[in-house]
XYZ file of C-alpha atoms in Angstrom:
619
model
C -28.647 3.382 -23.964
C -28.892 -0.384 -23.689
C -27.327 -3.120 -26.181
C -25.235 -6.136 -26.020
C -22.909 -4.369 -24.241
C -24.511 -1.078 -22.413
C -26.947 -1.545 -19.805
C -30.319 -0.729 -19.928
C -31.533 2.978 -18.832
C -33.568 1.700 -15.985
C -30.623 -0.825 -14.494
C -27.747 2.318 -14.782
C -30.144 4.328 -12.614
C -31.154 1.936 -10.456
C -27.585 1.043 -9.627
C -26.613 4.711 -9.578
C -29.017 5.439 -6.914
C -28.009 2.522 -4.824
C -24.296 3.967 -5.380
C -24.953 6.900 -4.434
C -27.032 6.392 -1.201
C -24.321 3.922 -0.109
C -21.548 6.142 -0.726
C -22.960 9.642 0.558
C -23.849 7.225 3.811
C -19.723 7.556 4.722
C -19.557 11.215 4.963
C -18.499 12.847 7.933
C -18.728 16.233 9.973
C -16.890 19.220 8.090
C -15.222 20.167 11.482
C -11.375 20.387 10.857
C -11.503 18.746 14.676
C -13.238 15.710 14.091
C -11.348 13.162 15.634
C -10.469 9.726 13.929
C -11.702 6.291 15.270
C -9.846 4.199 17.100
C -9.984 1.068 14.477
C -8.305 3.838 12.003
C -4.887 3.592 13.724
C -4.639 -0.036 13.827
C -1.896 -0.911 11.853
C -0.929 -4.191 13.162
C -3.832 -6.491 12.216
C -3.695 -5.333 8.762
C -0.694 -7.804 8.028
C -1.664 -11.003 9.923
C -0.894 -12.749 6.849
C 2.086 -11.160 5.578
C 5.532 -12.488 5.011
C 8.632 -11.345 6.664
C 11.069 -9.025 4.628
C 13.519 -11.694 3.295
C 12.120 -14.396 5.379
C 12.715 -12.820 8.617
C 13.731 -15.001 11.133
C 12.690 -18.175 9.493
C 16.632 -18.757 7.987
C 19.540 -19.061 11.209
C 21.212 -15.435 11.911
C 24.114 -17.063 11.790
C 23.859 -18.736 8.167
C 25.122 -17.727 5.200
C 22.542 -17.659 2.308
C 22.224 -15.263 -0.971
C 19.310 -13.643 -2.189
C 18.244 -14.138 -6.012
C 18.724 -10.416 -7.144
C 18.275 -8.558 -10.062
C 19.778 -4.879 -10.506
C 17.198 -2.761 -12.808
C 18.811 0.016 -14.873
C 16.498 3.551 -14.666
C 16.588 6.437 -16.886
C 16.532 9.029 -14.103
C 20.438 8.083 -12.961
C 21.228 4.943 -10.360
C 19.246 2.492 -10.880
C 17.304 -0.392 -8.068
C 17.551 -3.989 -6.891
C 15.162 -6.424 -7.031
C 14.801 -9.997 -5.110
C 13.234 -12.688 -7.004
C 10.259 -14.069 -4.692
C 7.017 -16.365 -5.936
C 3.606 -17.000 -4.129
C 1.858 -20.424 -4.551
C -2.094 -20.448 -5.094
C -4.085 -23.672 -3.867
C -6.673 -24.675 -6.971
C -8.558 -27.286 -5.555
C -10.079 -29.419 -2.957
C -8.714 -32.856 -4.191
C -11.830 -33.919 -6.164
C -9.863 -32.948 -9.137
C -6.153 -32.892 -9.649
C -5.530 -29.483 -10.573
C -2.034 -28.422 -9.504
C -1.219 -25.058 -7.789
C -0.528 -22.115 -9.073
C 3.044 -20.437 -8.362
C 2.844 -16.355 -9.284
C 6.745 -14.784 -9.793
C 6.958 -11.422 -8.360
C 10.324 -9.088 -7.799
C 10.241 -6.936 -4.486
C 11.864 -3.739 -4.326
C 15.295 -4.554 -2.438
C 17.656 -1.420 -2.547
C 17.503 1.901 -4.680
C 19.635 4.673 -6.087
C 18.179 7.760 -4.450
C 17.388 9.567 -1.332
C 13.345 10.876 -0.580
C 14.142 14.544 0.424
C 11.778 16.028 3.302
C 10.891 19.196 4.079
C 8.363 20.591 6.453
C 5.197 23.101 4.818
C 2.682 24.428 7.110
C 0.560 23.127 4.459
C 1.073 19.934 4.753
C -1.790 17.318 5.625
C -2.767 16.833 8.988
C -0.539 20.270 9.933
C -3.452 20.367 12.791
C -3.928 17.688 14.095
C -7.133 16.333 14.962
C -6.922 13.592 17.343
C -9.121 10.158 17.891
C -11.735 8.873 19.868
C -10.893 7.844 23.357
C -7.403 9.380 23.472
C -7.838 12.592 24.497
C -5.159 13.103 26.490
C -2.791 11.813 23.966
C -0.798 13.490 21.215
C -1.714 16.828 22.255
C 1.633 18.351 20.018
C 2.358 17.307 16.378
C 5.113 15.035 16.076
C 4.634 13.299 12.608
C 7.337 14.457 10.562
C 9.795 13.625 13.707
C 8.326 10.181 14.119
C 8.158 9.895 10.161
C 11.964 10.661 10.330
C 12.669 8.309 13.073
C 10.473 5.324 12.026
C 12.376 5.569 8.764
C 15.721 5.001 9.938
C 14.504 2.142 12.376
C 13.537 0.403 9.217
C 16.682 0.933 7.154
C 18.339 -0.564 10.385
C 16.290 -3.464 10.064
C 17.049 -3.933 6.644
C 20.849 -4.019 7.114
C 20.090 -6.750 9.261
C 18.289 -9.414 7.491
C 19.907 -8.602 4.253
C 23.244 -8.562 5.918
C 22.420 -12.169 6.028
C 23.674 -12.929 2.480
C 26.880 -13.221 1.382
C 26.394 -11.796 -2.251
C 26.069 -7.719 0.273
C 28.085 -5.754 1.727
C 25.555 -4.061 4.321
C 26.561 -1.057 6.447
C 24.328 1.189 8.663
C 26.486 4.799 9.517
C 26.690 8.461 10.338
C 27.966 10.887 8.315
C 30.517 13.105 9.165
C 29.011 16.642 8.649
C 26.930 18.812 11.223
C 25.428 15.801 13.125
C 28.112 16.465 15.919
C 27.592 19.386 17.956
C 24.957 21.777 17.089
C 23.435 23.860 14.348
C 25.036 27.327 14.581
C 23.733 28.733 11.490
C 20.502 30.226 11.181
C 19.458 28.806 14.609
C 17.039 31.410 14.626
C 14.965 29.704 12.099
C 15.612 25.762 13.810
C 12.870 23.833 15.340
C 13.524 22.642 18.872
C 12.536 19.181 19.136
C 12.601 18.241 23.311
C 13.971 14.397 23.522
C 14.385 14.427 27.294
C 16.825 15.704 29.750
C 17.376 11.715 30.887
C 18.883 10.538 27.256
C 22.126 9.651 27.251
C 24.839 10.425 24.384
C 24.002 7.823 22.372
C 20.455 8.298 22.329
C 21.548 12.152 21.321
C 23.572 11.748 18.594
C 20.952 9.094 17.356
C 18.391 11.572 17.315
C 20.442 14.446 15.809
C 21.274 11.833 13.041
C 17.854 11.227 12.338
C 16.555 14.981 12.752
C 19.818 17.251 11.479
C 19.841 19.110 8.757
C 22.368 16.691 6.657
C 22.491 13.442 5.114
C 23.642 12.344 8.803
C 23.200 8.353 8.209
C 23.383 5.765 5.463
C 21.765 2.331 4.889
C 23.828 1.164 2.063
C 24.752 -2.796 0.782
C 26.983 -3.288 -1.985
C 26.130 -5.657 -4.811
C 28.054 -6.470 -7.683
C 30.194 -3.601 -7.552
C 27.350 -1.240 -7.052
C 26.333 0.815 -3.983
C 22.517 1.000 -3.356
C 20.663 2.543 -0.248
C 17.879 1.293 1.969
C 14.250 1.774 0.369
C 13.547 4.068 2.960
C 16.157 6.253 3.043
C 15.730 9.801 3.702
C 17.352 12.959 4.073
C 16.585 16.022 6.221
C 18.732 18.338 4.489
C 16.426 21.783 4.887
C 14.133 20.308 7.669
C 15.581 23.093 9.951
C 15.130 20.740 13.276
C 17.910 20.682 16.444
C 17.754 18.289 19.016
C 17.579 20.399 22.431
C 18.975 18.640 25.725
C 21.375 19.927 28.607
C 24.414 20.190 28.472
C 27.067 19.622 25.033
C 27.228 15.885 24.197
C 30.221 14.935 21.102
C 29.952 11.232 21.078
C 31.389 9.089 17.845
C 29.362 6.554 18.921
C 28.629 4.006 16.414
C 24.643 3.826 14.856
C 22.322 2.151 16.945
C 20.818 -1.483 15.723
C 16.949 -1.404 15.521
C 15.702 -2.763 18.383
C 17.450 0.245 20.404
C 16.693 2.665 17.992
C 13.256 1.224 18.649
C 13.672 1.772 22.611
C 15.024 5.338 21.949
C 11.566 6.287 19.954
C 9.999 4.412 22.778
C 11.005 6.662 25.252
C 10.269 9.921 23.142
C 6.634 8.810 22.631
C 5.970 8.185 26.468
C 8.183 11.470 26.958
C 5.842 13.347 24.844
C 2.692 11.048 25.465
C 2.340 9.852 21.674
C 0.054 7.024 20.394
C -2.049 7.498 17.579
C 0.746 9.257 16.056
C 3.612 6.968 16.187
C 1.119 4.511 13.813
C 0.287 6.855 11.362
C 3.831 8.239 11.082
C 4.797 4.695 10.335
C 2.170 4.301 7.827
C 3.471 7.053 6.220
C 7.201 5.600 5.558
C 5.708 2.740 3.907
C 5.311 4.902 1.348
C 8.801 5.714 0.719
C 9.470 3.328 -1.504
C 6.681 4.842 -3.648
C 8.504 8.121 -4.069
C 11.729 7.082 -5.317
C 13.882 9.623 -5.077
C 10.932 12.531 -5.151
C 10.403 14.967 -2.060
C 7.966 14.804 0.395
C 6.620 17.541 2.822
C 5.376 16.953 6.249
C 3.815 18.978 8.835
C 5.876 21.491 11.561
C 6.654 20.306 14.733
C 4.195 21.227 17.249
C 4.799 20.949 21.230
C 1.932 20.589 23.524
C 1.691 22.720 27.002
C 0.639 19.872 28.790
C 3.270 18.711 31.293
C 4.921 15.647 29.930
C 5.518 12.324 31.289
C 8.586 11.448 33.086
C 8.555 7.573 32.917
C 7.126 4.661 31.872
C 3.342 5.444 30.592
C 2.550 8.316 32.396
C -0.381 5.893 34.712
C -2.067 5.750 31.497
C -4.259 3.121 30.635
C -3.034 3.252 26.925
C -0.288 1.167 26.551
C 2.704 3.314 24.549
C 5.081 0.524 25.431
C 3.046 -2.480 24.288
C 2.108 -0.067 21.417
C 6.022 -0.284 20.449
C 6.856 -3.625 21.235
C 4.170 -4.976 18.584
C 5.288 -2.514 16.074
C 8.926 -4.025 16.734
C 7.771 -7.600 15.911
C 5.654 -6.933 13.148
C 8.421 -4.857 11.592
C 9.448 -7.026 9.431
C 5.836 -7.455 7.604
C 5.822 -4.078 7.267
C 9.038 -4.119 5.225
C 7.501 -6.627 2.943
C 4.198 -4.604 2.395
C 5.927 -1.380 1.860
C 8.532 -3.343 -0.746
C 5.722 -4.385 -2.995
C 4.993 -0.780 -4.429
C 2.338 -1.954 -6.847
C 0.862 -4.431 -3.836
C 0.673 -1.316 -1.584
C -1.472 1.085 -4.302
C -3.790 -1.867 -4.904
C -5.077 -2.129 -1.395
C -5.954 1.657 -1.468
C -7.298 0.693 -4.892
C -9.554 -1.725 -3.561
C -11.383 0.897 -1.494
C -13.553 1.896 -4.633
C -13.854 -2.262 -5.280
C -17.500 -4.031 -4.916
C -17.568 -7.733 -5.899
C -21.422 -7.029 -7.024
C -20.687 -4.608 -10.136
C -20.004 -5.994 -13.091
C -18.033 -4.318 -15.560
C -20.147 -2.306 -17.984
C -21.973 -0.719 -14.128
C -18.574 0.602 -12.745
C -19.573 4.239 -13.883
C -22.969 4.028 -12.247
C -21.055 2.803 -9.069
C -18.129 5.109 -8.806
C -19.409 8.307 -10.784
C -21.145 8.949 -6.940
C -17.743 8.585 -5.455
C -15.809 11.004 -6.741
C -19.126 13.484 -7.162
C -18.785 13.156 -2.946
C -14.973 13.158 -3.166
C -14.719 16.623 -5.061
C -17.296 18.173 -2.741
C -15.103 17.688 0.178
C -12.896 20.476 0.869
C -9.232 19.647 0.875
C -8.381 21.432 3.625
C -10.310 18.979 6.027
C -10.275 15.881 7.443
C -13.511 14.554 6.012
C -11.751 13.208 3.435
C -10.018 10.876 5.390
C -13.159 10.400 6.969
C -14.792 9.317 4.523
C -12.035 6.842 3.165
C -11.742 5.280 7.042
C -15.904 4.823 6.835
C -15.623 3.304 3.493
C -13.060 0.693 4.270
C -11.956 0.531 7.989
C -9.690 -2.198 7.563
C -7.192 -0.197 5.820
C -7.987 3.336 7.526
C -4.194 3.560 8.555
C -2.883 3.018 4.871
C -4.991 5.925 4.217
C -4.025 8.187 6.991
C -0.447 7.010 5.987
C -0.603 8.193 1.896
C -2.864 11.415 3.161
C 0.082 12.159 5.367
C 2.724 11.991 2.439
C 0.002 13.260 0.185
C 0.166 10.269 -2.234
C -4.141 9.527 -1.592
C -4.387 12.832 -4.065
C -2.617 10.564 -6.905
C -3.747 7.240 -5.856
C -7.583 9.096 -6.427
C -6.951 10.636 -9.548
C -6.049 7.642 -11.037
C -8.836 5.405 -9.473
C -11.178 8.336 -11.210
C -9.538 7.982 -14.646
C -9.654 4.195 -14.690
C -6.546 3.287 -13.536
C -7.062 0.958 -10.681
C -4.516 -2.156 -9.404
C -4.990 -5.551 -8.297
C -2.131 -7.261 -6.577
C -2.988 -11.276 -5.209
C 0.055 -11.393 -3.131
C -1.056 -8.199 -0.989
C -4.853 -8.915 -1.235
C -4.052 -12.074 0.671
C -1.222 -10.748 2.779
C -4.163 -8.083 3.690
C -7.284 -10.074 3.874
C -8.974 -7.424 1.268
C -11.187 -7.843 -1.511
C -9.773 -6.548 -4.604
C -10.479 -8.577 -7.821
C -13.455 -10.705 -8.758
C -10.852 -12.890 -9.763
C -10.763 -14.559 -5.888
C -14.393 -15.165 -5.166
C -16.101 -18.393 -5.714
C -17.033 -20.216 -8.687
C -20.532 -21.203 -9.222
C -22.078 -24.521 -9.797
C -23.297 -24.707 -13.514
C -26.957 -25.296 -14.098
C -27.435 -25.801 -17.455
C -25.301 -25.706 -21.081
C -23.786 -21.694 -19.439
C -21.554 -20.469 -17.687
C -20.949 -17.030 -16.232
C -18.165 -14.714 -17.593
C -16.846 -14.321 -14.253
C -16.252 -17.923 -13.206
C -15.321 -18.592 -16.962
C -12.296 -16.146 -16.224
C -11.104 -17.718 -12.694
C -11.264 -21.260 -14.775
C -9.058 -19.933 -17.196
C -7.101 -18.425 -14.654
C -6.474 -21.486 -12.371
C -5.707 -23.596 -15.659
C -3.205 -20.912 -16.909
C -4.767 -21.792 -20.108
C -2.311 -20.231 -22.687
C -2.051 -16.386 -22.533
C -4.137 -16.775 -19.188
C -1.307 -17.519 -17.203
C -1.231 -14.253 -15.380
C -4.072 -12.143 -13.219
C -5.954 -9.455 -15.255
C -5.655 -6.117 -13.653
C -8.811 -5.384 -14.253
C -11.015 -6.210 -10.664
C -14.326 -5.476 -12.200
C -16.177 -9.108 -13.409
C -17.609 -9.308 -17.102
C -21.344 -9.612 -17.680
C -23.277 -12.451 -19.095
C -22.488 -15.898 -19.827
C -21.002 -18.445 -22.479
C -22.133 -21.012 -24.168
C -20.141 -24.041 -23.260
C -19.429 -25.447 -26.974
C -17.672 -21.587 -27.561
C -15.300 -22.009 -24.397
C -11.939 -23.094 -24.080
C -10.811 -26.670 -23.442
C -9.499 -26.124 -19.744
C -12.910 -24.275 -19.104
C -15.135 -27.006 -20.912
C -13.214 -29.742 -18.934
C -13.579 -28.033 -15.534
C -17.094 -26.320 -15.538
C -18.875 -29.408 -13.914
C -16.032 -29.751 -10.964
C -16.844 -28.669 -7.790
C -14.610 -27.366 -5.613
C -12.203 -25.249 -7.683
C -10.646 -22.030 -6.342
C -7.785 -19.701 -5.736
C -6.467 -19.325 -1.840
C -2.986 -18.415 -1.023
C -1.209 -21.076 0.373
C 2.903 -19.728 0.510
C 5.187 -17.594 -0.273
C 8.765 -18.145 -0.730
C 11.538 -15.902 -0.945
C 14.241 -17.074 -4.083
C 18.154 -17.839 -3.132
C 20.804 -18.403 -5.961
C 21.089 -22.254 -4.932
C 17.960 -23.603 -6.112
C 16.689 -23.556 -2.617
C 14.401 -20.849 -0.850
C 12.955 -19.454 2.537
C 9.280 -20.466 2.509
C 6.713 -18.782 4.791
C 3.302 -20.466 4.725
C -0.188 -18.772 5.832
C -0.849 -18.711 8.691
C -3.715 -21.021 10.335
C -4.908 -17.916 12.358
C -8.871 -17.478 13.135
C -9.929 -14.498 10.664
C -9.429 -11.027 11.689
C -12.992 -9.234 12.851
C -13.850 -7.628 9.839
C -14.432 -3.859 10.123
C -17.315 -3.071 8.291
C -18.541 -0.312 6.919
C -19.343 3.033 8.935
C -22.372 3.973 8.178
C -23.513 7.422 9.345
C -26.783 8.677 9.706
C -26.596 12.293 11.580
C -26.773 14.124 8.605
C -29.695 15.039 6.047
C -29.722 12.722 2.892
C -28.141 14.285 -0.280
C -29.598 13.621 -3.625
C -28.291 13.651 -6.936
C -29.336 17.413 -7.885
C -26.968 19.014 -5.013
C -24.228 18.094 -6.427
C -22.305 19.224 -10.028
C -21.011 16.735 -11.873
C -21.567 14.174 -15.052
C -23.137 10.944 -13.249
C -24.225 9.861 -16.456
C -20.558 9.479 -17.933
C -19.610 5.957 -19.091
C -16.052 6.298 -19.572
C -15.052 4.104 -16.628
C -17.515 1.494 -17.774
C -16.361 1.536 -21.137
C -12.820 0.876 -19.756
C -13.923 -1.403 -17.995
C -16.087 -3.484 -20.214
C -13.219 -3.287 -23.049
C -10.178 -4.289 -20.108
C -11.572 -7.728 -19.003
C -13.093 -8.725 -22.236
C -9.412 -7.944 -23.982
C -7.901 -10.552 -21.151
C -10.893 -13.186 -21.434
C -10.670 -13.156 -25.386
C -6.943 -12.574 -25.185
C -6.948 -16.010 -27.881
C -9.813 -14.540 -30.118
C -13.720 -14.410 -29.575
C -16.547 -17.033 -30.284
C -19.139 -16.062 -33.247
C -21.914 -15.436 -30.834
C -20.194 -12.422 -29.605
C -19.687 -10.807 -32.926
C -22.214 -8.253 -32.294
C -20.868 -7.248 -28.872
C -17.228 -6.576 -30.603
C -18.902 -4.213 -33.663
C -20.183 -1.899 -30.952
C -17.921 1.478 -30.272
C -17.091 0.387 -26.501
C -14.658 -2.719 -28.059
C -11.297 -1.967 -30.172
C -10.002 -5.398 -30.582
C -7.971 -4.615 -33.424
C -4.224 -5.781 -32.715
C -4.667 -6.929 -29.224
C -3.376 -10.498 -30.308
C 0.279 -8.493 -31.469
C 0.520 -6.420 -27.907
C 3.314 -8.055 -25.694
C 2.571 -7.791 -22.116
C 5.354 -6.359 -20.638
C 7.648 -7.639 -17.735
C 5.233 -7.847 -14.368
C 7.817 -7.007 -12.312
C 8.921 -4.074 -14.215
C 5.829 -1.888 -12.224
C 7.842 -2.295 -9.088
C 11.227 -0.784 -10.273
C 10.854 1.434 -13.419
C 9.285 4.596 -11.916
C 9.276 8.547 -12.588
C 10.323 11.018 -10.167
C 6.851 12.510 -10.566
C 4.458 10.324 -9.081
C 1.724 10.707 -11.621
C 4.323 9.583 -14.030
C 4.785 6.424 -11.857
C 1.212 5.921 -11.462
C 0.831 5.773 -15.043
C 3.691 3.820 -15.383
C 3.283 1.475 -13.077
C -0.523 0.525 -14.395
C 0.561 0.616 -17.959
C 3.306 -1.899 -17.340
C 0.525 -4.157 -15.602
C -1.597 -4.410 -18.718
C -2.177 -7.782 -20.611
């Protein structure tokens, strides 16, 4: 091994062994109880930079305005709706004129179809195994009640920004089957789920809304003639739970706005002392959206034996209340994450991301990985574990997509190649995901380095350059000047050139929009890396599996290169394009497809929208 394009023998090892020491450093204990860290459950920090859903407050509750919409036609039946948005992209310090860049993206908006849940006892996290410093907290397992819950706090939410614009029609109900009254049939088979003897009948028939076996409410706007539903709409139908309180309560009382949904899940979490929980849960139903139209499986309902609280926090010194309230603000943000499907997947993506590998090295970095990945059984937490370790920042995305069991596709994928990058919810996140944001070097001589030579072109939206790669990993090597573009030859000697995030702005029909700008905030402590050192040091030999494969390399390598040489290659590299890893034949005929398409296009199996969604991103 070892040409223009291969690394040498010596470098593939020597990176392979620094992989795999760094990687085998996150595993965890194999006990099923290990609790999670706190840091994993902290949801809110994650989206310090991320817009409100349709602006949020920033436009007047009380003025009309209409979203730019698209609807998107499926093959699988009804299809979605799409708002136009854009994010602008500062380029410069001022020492040279370059002028911003402004990305288009679509958001998911509405869809067709309902996610189905049912409860498995093999669902993730069926036992649950607590976290560090809250013993005395979610004792039961109430996930797939606070999953259920969370998700129709959100559709309320919805109805009310987007019932903003005049262009929809938006309606939050019940529906009229067994909601009222209870379950008679097969009761012997229902799940009891204890909301306090204290709630009164509108809190009741909110909850047996949310938990009844029947599609018992409706987020719906209508648009153009067309009926859509809430992205995070959900039905129970099979779930088998019944809301259990004294006495018989048959109210027709009309659906509760947010905010006292939000009180009403409040009350349940101090009722049944929940914490950790309540975060994950709503981690999870930011993955709705994902699953369009698919079914899900959550864990059973579990009720602990230890007495439960009557009011307020119980004399905790964990605030449930505050807990809520923050979740309530930041709802919004969460509504904008969870609507950018393809921004979601990338931030798992960028787990397995390291700024320092270059392209043709990616095997010898994650080959380790997934060696340590498969050896972890399934069955356990250490999984999850290991994911939190890696990348603490996003530990709660993780426990979210373990919960709804999307991590197992987001990993396969990863493993064969197919990774994401998403600017928008890099920046919205704070998280490293593309070499494409770092720094560009100074140049030193007649050279310049692939890398920086791609975030020139980039920033210059020199011809076909115009949008990201999708490819995170950096090329290797450098380019002679004379053989570079113009917009690269003219800017290689300016300092100061660069790509922050500066704005985003959500697109109305009148040529105007609702900006919301970053925010000047001090940056967020950065988790790092949990390194563990309680266990005895693996090595290579204990473990079966190829670590010498170069597939993901050779991806890789022939990705980036396809989007730097998009325009054809200079003379010098001749010898690098002869060599097996490089099929440039006919990449100057491919089309890139629609961007936006990746958001709205997907399977109801969600490897088919995985590969979907990453073969629509290609350049």
């Amino acid at each position: 091994m070892g040409d223009a394009v291969r690394p040498a023998d010596d470098i593939f090892n020597h990176v392979l062994q620094e992989s795999f020491r760094t990687w085998s450093s996150y595993l965890a204990s194999e006990d099923e109880g290990h609790p999670f860290p706190q840091h994993a459950i902290d949801l809110g920090s994650l989206v310090c930079q991320t817009p409100p859903f349709l602006g949020g407050s920033a436009a007047a509750s009380d003025e009309k305005i209409a979203f730019a919409c698209e609807e998107k036609q499926s093959t699988q039946g009804k299809g979605s709706l799409v708002v136009n948005a854009q994010s602008t992209w500062r380029t410069s310090t001022g020492k040279c004129d370059l002028p911003p860049r402004v990305l288009s993206k679509q958001l998911l908006l509405a869809v067709g179809h309902k996610v189905s849940v049912r409860l498995s006892t093999d669902s993730p996290f069926s036992h649950w195994p607590g976290v560090h410093g809250l013993s005395d907290y979610d004792e039961g397992n109430y996930l797939s009640v606070l999953y259920l819950a969370w998700a129709y706090i959100l559709s309320a939410r919805w109805v009310e920004l987007l019932g903003r614009s005049r262009d929809h029609e938006c309606q939050m109900s019940y529906s009229p089957p067994s909601c009222e009254g209870p379950v008679h049939s097969n009761k012997q088979h229902m799940i009891q789920i204890d909301i306090g003897d204290d709630a009164c009948a509108e809190e009741v028939s909110w909850w047996r809304a949310v938990l009844c076996s029947d599609s018992c409410w409706d987020a719906t706007t209508k648009y153009n003639g067309h009926e859509y539903l809430s992205p995070w709409s959900l039905s129970a139908t099979g779930a088998g739970l019944i809301v259990t309180t004294k006495g018989f309560l048959n109210t027709r009382a009309d659906p509760p706005d947010s905010w006292t949904a939000l009180e009403y899940l409040r009350r349940f979490c101090v009722h049944h002392r929940l914490y950790a929980q309540c975060s994950v849960a709503l981690a999870g139903v930011l993955y709705i959206p994902f699953m369009r139209g698919g079914t899900i499986a959550l864990p059973f309902p579990k009720e602990s034996s230890r007495l439960k609280s009557k009011e307020g926090d119980g004399g905790s010194t964990v605030p449930i209340q505050e807990l809520l309230k923050e979740h309530g603000q930041l709802l919004a943000k969460y509504m904008t994450l969870s609507s950018n499907v393809w921004g979601l997947r990338s931030i798992l993506c960028s787990t397995f991301f390291n700024k320092d590998i270059e392209c043709n090295l990616v095997s010898a970095w994650l080959n380790p990985a997934f060696a340590i990945l498969d050896s972890i059984s399934s069955k356990s937490n250490s999984k999850a574990a290991f994911l939190i370790n890696r990348q603490p920042r996003i530990g709660i995305l993780w426990l979210g997509a373990l919960l709804t069991d999307l991590a197992k596709s987001i990993l396969r994928d990863v493993r064969a190649g197919m990774t994401a990058v998403d600017l928008p919810a890099s920046a919205w996140t704070e998280t490293s995901q593309s070499f494409l944001s770092s720094e560009i070097e100074s140049i030193d001589g007649d050279y310049i380095h692939r890398d920086d030579e791609c975030r020139l072109l980039f920033i210059t939206a020199f011809e076909s350059h115009d949008r990201p790669p999708i490819w995170p990993w950096k090329p290797f090597g450098a380019t002679h000047l004379s053989e570079t573009e113009l917009s690269v030859f003219e800017h290689a000697w300016c300092t100061g050139h660069y790509l922050e995030y500066d704005s985003w702005e959500w697109i109305l029909t009148d040529n105007r929009s609702i900006k919301n700008t970053r925010e000047q905030t001090s940056q967020p402590t950065d988790k790092k890396s949990q390194y563990l050192h309680n266990r005895d040091s693996p090595v290579l030999e204990d473990y079966t599996y190829n670590f010498f494969s170069q597939s993901l390399s050779e991806g890789a390598t022939r990705g980036i290169f396809r989007w730097l040489r998009s325009t054809g290659y200079p003379s010098s590299e001749r010898p690098m394009y002869q060599l097996f890893w490089f099929d440039m034949e006919g990449t100057d005929d491919e089309e890139a497809p629609d961007d936006e398409e990746s958001d709205v296009e997907m399977q109801n199996s969600l490897r088919k929208t995985h590969v979907q969604l990453w073969l629509e991103e290609l350049e």
